[in-house]
CSV table of C-alpha atoms in Angstrom, one decimal:
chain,number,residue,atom,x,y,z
A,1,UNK,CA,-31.7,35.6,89.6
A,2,UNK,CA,-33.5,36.1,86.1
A,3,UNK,CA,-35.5,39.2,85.4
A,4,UNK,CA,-38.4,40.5,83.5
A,5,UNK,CA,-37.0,40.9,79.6
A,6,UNK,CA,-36.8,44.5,78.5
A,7,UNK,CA,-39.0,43.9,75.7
A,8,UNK,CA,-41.2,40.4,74.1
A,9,UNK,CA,-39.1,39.2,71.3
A,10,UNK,CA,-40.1,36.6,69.1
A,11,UNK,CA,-38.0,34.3,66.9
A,12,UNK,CA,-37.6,31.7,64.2
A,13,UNK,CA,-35.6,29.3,65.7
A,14,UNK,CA,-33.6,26.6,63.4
A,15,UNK,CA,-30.5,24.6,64.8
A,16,UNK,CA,-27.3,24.0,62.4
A,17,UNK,CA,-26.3,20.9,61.2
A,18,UNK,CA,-24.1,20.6,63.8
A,19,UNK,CA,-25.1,19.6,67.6
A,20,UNK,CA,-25.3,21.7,70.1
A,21,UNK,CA,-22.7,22.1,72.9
A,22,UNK,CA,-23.3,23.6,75.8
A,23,UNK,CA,-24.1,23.8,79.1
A,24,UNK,CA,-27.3,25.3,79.5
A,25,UNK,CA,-30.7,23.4,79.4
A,26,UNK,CA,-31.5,21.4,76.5
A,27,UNK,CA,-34.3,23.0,73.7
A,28,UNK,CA,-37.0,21.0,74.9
A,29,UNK,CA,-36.7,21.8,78.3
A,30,UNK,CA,-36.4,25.6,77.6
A,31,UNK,CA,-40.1,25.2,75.3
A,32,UNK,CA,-41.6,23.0,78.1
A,33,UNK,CA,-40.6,26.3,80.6
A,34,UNK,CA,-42.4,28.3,78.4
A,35,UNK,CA,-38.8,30.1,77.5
A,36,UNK,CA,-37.9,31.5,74.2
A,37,UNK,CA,-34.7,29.8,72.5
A,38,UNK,CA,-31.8,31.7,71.0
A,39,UNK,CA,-28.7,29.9,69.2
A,40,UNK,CA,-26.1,31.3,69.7
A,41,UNK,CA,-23.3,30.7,67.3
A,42,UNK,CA,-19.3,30.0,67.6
A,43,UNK,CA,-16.2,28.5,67.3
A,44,UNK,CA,-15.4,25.6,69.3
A,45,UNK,CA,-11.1,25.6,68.7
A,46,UNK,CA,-10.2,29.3,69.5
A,47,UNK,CA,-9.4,29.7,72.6
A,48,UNK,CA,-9.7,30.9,75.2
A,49,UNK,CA,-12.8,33.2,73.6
A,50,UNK,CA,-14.4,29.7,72.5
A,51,UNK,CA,-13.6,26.4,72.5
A,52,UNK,CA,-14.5,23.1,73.3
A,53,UNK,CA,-13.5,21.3,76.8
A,54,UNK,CA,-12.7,18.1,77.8
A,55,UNK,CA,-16.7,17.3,77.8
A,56,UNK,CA,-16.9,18.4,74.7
A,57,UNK,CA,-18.8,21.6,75.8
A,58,UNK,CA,-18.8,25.0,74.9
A,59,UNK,CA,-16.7,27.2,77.1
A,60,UNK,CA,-14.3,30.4,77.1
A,61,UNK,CA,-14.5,33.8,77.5
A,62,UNK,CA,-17.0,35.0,74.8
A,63,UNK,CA,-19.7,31.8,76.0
A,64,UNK,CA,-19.2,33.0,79.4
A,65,UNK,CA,-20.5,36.7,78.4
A,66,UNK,CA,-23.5,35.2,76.6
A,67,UNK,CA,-24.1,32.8,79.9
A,68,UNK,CA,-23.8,36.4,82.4
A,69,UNK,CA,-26.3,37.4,79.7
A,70,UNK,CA,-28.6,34.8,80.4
A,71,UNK,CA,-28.8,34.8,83.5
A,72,UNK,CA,-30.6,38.7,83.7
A,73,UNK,CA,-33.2,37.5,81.5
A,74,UNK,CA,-36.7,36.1,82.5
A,75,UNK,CA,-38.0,33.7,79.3
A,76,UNK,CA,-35.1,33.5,77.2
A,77,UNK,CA,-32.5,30.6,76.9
A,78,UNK,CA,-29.4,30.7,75.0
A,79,UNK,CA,-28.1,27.7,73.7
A,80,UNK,CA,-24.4,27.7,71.6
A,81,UNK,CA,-24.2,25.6,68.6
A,82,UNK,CA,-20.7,24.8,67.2
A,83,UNK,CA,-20.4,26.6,63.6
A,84,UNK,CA,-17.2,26.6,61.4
A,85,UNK,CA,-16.0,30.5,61.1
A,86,UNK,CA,-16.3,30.0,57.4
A,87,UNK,CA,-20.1,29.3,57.5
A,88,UNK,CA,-20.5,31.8,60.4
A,89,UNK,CA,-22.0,34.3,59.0
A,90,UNK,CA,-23.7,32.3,56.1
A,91,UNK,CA,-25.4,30.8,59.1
A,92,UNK,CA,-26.6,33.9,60.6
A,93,UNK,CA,-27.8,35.0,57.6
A,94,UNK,CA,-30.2,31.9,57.0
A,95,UNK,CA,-31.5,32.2,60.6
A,96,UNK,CA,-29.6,28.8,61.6
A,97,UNK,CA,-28.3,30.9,64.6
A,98,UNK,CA,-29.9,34.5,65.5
A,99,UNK,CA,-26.4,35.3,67.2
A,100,UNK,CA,-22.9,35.2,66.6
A,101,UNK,CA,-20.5,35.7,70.2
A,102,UNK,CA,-17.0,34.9,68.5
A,103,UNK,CA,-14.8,38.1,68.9
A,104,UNK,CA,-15.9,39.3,65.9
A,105,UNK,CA,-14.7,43.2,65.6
A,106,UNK,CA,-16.9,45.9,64.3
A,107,UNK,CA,-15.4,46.9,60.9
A,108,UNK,CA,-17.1,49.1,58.7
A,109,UNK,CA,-17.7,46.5,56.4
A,110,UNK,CA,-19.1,44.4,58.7
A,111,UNK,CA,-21.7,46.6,60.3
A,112,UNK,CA,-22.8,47.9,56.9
A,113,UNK,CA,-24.4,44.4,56.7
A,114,UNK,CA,-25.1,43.2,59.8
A,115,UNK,CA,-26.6,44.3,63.3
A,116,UNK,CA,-24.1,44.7,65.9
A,117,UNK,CA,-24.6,45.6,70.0
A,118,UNK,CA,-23.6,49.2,70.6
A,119,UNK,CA,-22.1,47.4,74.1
A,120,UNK,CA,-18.5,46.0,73.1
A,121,UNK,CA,-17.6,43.1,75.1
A,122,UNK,CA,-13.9,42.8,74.4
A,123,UNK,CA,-11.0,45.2,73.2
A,124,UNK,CA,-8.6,43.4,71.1
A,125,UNK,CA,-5.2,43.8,69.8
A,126,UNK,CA,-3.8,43.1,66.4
A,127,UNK,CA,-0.5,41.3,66.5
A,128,UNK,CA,1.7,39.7,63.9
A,129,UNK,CA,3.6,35.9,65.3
A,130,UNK,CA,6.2,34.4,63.3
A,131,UNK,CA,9.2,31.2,64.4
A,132,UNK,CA,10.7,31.6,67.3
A,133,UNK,CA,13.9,33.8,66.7
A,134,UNK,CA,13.0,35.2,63.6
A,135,UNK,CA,14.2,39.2,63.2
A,136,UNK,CA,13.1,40.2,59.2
A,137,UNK,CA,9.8,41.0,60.3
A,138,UNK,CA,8.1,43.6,62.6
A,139,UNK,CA,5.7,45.0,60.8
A,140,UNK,CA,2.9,44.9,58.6
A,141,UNK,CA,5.3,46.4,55.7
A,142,UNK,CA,7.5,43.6,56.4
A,143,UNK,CA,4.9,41.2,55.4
A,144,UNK,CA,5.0,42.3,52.1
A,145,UNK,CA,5.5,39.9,49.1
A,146,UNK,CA,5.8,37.1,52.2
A,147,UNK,CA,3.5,33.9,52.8
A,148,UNK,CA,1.1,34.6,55.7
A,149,UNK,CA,-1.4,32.3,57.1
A,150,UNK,CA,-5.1,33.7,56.7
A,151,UNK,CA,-9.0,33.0,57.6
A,152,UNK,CA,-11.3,34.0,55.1
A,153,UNK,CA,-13.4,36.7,56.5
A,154,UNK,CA,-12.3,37.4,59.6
A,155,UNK,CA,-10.8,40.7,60.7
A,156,UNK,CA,-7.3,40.1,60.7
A,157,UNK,CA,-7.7,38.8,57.5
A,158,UNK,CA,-9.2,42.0,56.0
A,159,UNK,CA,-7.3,44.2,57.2
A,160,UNK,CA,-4.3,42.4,55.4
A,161,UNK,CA,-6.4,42.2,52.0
A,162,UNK,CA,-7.0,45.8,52.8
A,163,UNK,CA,-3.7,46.5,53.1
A,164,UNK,CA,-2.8,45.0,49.8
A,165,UNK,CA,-4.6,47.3,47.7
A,166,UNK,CA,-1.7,49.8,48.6
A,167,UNK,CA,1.2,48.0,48.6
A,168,UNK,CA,4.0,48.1,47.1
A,169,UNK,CA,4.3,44.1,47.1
A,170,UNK,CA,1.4,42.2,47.9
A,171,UNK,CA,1.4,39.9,50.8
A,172,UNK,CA,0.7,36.4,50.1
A,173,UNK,CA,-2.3,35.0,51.4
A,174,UNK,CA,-2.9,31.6,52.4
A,175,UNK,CA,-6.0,31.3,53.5
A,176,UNK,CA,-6.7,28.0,55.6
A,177,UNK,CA,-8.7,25.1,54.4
A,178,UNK,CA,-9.5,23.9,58.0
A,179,UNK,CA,-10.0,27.2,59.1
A,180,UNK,CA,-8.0,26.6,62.4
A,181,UNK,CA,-5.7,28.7,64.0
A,182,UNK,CA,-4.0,26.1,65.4
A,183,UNK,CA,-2.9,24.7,62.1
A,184,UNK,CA,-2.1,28.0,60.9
A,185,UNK,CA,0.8,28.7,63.7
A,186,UNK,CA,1.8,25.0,63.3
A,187,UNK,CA,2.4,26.1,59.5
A,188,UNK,CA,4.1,29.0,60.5
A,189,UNK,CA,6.5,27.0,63.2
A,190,UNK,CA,7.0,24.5,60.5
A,191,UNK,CA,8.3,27.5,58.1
A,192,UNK,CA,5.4,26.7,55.5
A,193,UNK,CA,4.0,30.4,56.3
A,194,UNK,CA,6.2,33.0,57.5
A,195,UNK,CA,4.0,34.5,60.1
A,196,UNK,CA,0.4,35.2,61.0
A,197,UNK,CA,-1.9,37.8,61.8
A,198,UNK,CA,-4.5,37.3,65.0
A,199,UNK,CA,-5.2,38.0,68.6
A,200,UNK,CA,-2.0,37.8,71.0
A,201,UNK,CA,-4.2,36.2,73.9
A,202,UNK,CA,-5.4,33.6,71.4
A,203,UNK,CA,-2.0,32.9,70.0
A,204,UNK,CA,-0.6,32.6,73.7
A,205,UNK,CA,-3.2,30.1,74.4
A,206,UNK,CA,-2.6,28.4,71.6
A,207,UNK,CA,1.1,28.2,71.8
A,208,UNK,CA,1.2,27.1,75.2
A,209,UNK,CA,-1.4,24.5,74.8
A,210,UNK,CA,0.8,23.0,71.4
A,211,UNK,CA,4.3,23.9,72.8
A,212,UNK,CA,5.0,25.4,69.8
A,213,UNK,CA,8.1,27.5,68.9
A,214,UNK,CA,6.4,30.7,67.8
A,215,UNK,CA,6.3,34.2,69.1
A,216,UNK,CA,5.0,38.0,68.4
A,217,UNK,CA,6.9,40.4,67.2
A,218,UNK,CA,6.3,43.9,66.7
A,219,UNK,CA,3.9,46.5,68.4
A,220,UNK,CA,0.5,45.5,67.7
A,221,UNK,CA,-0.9,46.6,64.5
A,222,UNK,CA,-4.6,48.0,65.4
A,223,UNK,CA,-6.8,47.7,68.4
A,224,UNK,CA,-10.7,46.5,68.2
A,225,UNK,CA,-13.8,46.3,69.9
A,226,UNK,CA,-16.0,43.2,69.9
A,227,UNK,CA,-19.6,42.9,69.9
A,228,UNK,CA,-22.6,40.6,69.5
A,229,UNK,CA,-23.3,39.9,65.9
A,230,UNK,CA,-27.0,40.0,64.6
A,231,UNK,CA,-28.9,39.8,61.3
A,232,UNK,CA,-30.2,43.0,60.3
A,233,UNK,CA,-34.2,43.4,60.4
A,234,UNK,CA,-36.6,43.6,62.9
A,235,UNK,CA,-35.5,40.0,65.3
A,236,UNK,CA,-31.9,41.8,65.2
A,237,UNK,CA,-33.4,45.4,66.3
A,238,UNK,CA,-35.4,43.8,68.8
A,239,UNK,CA,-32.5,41.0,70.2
A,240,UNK,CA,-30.2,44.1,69.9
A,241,UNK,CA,-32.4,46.4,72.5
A,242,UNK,CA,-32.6,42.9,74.6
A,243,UNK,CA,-28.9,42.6,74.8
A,244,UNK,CA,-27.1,46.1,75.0
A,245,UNK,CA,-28.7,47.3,78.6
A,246,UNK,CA,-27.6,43.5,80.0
A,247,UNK,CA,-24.0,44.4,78.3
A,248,UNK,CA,-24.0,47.8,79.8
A,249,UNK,CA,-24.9,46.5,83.4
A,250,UNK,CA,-22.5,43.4,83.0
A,251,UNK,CA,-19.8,46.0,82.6
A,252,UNK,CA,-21.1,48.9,85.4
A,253,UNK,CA,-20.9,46.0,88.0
A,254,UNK,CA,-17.4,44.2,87.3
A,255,UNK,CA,-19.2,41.1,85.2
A,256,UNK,CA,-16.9,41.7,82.2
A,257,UNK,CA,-13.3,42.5,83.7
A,258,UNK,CA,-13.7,39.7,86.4
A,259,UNK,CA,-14.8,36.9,83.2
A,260,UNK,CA,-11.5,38.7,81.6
A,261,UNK,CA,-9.5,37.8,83.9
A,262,UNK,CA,-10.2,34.5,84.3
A,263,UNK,CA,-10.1,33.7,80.7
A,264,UNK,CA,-7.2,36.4,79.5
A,265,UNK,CA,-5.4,37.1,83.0
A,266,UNK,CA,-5.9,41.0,82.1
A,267,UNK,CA,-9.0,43.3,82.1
A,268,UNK,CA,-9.5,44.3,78.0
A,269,UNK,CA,-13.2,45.8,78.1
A,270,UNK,CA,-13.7,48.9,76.1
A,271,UNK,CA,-14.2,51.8,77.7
């Protein structure tokens, strides 16, 4: 059961271009219940944080938290709108979404410009994936001066680019056009990339799902936490002291590891 929010919150609310999938209650039925609306932006091919199903719905892991979310709070709906990682943050930024629930870590960078919850949702790994039975690389250094498949923006990408202000031979980054992960490791099966840098329970998923002929290697290369991106000002301050205590709570009673397992078959929620 819903309960009283922890604070009134009022918002601008302005859908994407794209429609919106999901399974909780359309826009107009949310207004006619006298319920304040927030879009909630993500991916719809990464899973299993956030992808679309078979009904062309939003589901995973990272739509699930939001949902748990939903449900503590009296006169708010959250609806999930499909948005392409490379207009993600664009997006957030013009107030098309006032969220963004898309394993997104908190890098310095990142939170230097936008709003993040001080509850992390998610711990994530770092790992690099190259062809099946492929020994020259290991490690980040091994990357070095070698074609590697890349998102613009997102974490894994950064911390290559960051890494190639110091090396000795840059790595070479291909950054994706479609901006799919799935692509990416089909490149790197196909031997047009040499490897790529993301999430192992993503990869896994993704592997298993394509049957592709791809693996990690290595030890992983950082660890992250992952939080609930918003736009910096007064809606994020106030959606921010919304969220965290409903975060904190979700975690205190099992939400969190029991949505983990399900979606990741392990418990990865930050301590």
């Amino acid at each position: 059961m819903k309960r009283k929010p922890y604070i009134s919150l009022s918002l601008v609310l302005l859908l994407g271009a794209g429609g919106v999938l999901s399974g909780c209650s359309s826009k107009e039925a949310a207004s006619a219940a006298g319920e304040q609306v927030i879009t909630v932006g993500t991916q719809n091919d990464y899973p299993p944080f956030a992808f679309a199903d078979e009904n062309n719905e939003l589901t995973g892991y990272d739509v699930e938290v939001v949902k748990a979310v939903d449900e503590k709070l009296d006169g708010y709906t959250f609806e999930f709108t499909a948005v392409p990682w490379d207009s993600m943050f664009l997006a957030l930024e013009s107030n098309k979404i006032q969220a963004i629930a898309d394993q997104v870590a908190k890098t310095p960078e990142r939170q230097g410009k936008y709003l993040f919850t001080d509850e992390s949702y998610f711990a994530a790994e770092t790992v690099i994936a190259v062809k099946g039975g492929r020994e020259d690389i290991q490690t980040i250094k091994d990357l070095e001066g070698k074609k590697i498949g890349a998102l613009a923006g997102d974490s894994y990408t950064l911390l290559l680019e960051e890494y190639n202000k110091k090396a000795a031979k840059p790595i070479d980054l291909k950054y994706s056009e479609s901006g799919n992960p799935s692509e990416i490791l089909q490149d790197v099966q196909n031997g047009r990339i040499d490897a790529y840098v993301n999430d192992p329970i993503m990869i896994d998923a993704v592997l298993k799902k394509n049957d592709l002929d791809v693996e990690i290697v290595g030890q992983p290369l950082v660890n992250d936490d992952m939080g609930i991106v918003l736009k910096k000002g007064e809606q994020g301050e106030e959606l921010k002291a919304l969220i965290d205590p409903v975060l904190e709570e979700l975690k205190q009673d099992g939400t969190l590891a029991e949505l983990s397992k399900k979606w990741t078959g392990g418990e990865y929620i930050p301590e």
